[in-house]
mmCIF file of C-alpha atoms in Angstrom:
data_model
loop_
_atom_site.group_PDB
_atom_site.id
_atom_site.type_symbol
_atom_site.label_atom_id
_atom_site.label_comp_id
_atom_site.label_asym_id
_atom_site.label_seq_id
_atom_site.Cartn_x
_atom_site.Cartn_y
_atom_site.Cartn_z
ATOM 1 C CA UNK R 24 57.108 96.992 117.154
ATOM 2 C CA UNK R 25 54.941 99.198 119.355
ATOM 3 C CA UNK R 26 51.492 99.924 117.991
ATOM 4 C CA UNK R 27 50.411 103.193 119.546
ATOM 5 C CA UNK R 28 49.996 104.332 123.077
ATOM 6 C CA UNK R 29 46.320 103.262 122.932
ATOM 7 C CA UNK R 30 46.962 99.926 121.193
ATOM 8 C CA UNK R 31 45.447 101.034 117.884
ATOM 9 C CA UNK R 32 46.863 101.896 114.484
ATOM 10 C CA UNK R 33 46.462 105.387 113.088
ATOM 11 C CA UNK R 34 44.969 105.938 109.669
ATOM 12 C CA UNK R 35 47.364 107.024 106.945
ATOM 13 C CA UNK R 36 46.656 110.067 104.814
ATOM 14 C CA UNK R 37 46.696 109.425 101.044
ATOM 15 C CA UNK R 38 49.507 110.669 98.823
ATOM 16 C CA UNK R 39 49.789 110.588 95.039
ATOM 17 C CA UNK R 40 51.416 107.580 93.392
ATOM 18 C CA UNK R 41 54.183 108.417 90.882
ATOM 19 C CA UNK R 42 53.309 106.048 88.006
ATOM 20 C CA UNK R 43 49.903 104.944 86.645
ATOM 21 C CA UNK R 44 50.978 101.371 85.818
ATOM 22 C CA UNK R 45 52.663 100.999 89.177
ATOM 23 C CA UNK R 46 49.767 102.575 91.055
ATOM 24 C CA UNK R 47 47.303 100.270 89.274
ATOM 25 C CA UNK R 48 49.325 97.225 90.322
ATOM 26 C CA UNK R 49 49.463 98.521 93.884
ATOM 27 C CA UNK R 50 45.705 99.152 93.956
ATOM 28 C CA UNK R 51 45.112 95.598 92.739
ATOM 29 C CA UNK R 52 47.338 94.305 95.540
ATOM 30 C CA UNK R 53 45.353 96.338 98.059
ATOM 31 C CA UNK R 54 42.098 94.899 96.680
ATOM 32 C CA UNK R 55 43.461 91.333 96.904
ATOM 33 C CA UNK R 56 44.613 91.862 100.474
ATOM 34 C CA UNK R 57 41.247 93.383 101.398
ATOM 35 C CA UNK R 58 39.619 90.163 100.125
ATOM 36 C CA UNK R 59 42.057 87.975 102.053
ATOM 37 C CA UNK R 60 41.646 89.941 105.298
ATOM 38 C CA UNK R 61 37.970 90.959 105.498
ATOM 39 C CA UNK R 62 37.317 94.014 107.636
ATOM 40 C CA UNK R 63 40.907 95.271 107.418
ATOM 41 C CA UNK R 64 41.613 98.867 106.388
ATOM 42 C CA UNK R 65 45.383 99.032 107.013
ATOM 43 C CA UNK R 66 48.070 96.393 106.925
ATOM 44 C CA UNK R 67 51.279 97.181 108.789
ATOM 45 C CA UNK R 68 54.277 95.366 107.309
ATOM 46 C CA UNK R 69 57.778 95.027 108.713
ATOM 47 C CA UNK R 70 60.846 92.854 108.334
ATOM 48 C CA UNK R 71 60.978 92.073 112.061
ATOM 49 C CA UNK R 72 58.430 89.873 113.750
ATOM 50 C CA UNK R 73 57.968 90.735 117.418
ATOM 51 C CA UNK R 74 59.739 88.262 119.652
ATOM 52 C CA UNK R 75 62.266 87.173 117.040
ATOM 53 C CA UNK R 76 65.845 88.297 116.665
ATOM 54 C CA UNK R 77 66.233 87.401 112.987
ATOM 55 C CA UNK R 78 64.509 89.101 110.026
ATOM 56 C CA UNK R 79 61.174 87.606 109.082
ATOM 57 C CA UNK R 80 58.373 89.240 107.021
ATOM 58 C CA UNK R 81 55.541 90.178 109.366
ATOM 59 C CA UNK R 82 52.140 91.839 108.931
ATOM 60 C CA UNK R 83 49.386 93.053 111.225
ATOM 61 C CA UNK R 84 45.960 94.189 110.074
ATOM 62 C CA UNK R 85 43.810 96.994 111.515
ATOM 63 C CA UNK R 86 40.194 97.938 110.840
ATOM 64 C CA UNK R 87 38.838 101.435 110.111
ATOM 65 C CA UNK R 88 38.749 102.270 113.843
ATOM 66 C CA UNK R 89 42.353 101.156 114.326
ATOM 67 C CA UNK R 90 41.551 97.940 116.196
ATOM 68 C CA UNK R 91 43.666 94.871 115.551
ATOM 69 C CA UNK R 92 42.186 92.343 113.095
ATOM 70 C CA UNK R 93 43.280 88.759 113.740
ATOM 71 C CA UNK R 94 45.611 87.239 111.137
ATOM 72 C CA UNK R 95 46.880 83.692 111.220
ATOM 73 C CA UNK R 96 50.583 83.163 110.534
ATOM 74 C CA UNK R 97 50.095 82.057 106.913
ATOM 75 C CA UNK R 98 47.977 85.087 105.962
ATOM 76 C CA UNK R 99 50.298 87.487 107.748
ATOM 77 C CA UNK R 100 53.381 86.060 106.093
ATOM 78 C CA UNK R 101 51.727 86.021 102.657
ATOM 79 C CA UNK R 102 50.489 89.606 103.007
ATOM 80 C CA UNK R 103 53.917 90.802 104.146
ATOM 81 C CA UNK R 104 55.707 89.074 101.263
ATOM 82 C CA UNK R 105 53.276 90.417 98.658
ATOM 83 C CA UNK R 106 53.623 93.982 99.937
ATOM 84 C CA UNK R 107 57.421 93.742 100.087
ATOM 85 C CA UNK R 108 57.603 92.401 96.530
ATOM 86 C CA UNK R 109 55.252 95.074 95.214
ATOM 87 C CA UNK R 110 57.225 97.861 96.923
ATOM 88 C CA UNK R 111 60.899 96.893 96.506
ATOM 89 C CA UNK R 112 62.003 100.530 96.809
ATOM 90 C CA UNK R 113 60.943 100.743 100.465
ATOM 91 C CA UNK R 114 63.494 100.501 103.275
ATOM 92 C CA UNK R 115 62.162 97.399 105.015
ATOM 93 C CA UNK R 116 64.192 97.951 108.158
ATOM 94 C CA UNK R 117 61.255 100.243 109.081
ATOM 95 C CA UNK R 118 57.552 99.399 109.366
ATOM 96 C CA UNK R 119 55.107 100.577 106.691
ATOM 97 C CA UNK R 120 51.318 100.916 106.566
ATOM 98 C CA UNK R 121 49.445 99.896 103.410
ATOM 99 C CA UNK R 122 46.069 101.603 103.108
ATOM 100 C CA UNK R 123 43.777 98.989 101.550
ATOM 101 C CA UNK R 124 41.307 101.610 100.287
ATOM 102 C CA UNK R 125 43.861 103.507 98.184
ATOM 103 C CA UNK R 126 46.858 101.177 97.838
ATOM 104 C CA UNK R 127 49.182 103.836 99.280
ATOM 105 C CA UNK R 128 52.189 102.681 101.318
ATOM 106 C CA UNK R 129 53.402 105.064 104.034
ATOM 107 C CA UNK R 130 56.012 104.735 106.754
ATOM 108 C CA UNK R 131 54.310 103.810 110.030
ATOM 109 C CA UNK R 132 56.180 106.624 111.791
ATOM 110 C CA UNK R 133 54.265 109.181 109.698
ATOM 111 C CA UNK R 134 50.968 107.807 111.002
ATOM 112 C CA UNK R 135 52.188 108.356 114.571
ATOM 113 C CA UNK R 136 53.363 111.904 113.782
ATOM 114 C CA UNK R 137 50.032 112.835 112.173
ATOM 115 C CA UNK R 138 48.035 111.436 115.085
ATOM 116 C CA UNK R 139 50.164 113.295 117.622
ATOM 117 C CA UNK R 140 49.658 116.578 115.714
ATOM 118 C CA UNK R 141 53.305 117.003 114.762
ATOM 119 C CA UNK R 142 52.567 117.270 111.090
#
């Protein structure tokens, strides 16, 4: 999965969550993940780990400036599984960005489009 042409993640713009109970659960997940990965602002989750041909939950973390935050395999796998279980409606053949400040999940492609000025 390519990051961006500068090697940094783009920040996702917030959108409204549809349900208060669901959005509360998602905000709690974001708070838990922020505790597990200190300094992270966005967690990018996908079903494909780079370098593997079979599906495997994978996560990368980025700070507020878009720089990569180091995750060990256990934390990355745990974060990816938690996000996937909290958002079962998402199409996990694509990558998604979870904003840890708001708990909003957005397709990673939207972050690229916003940063390139196409939106």
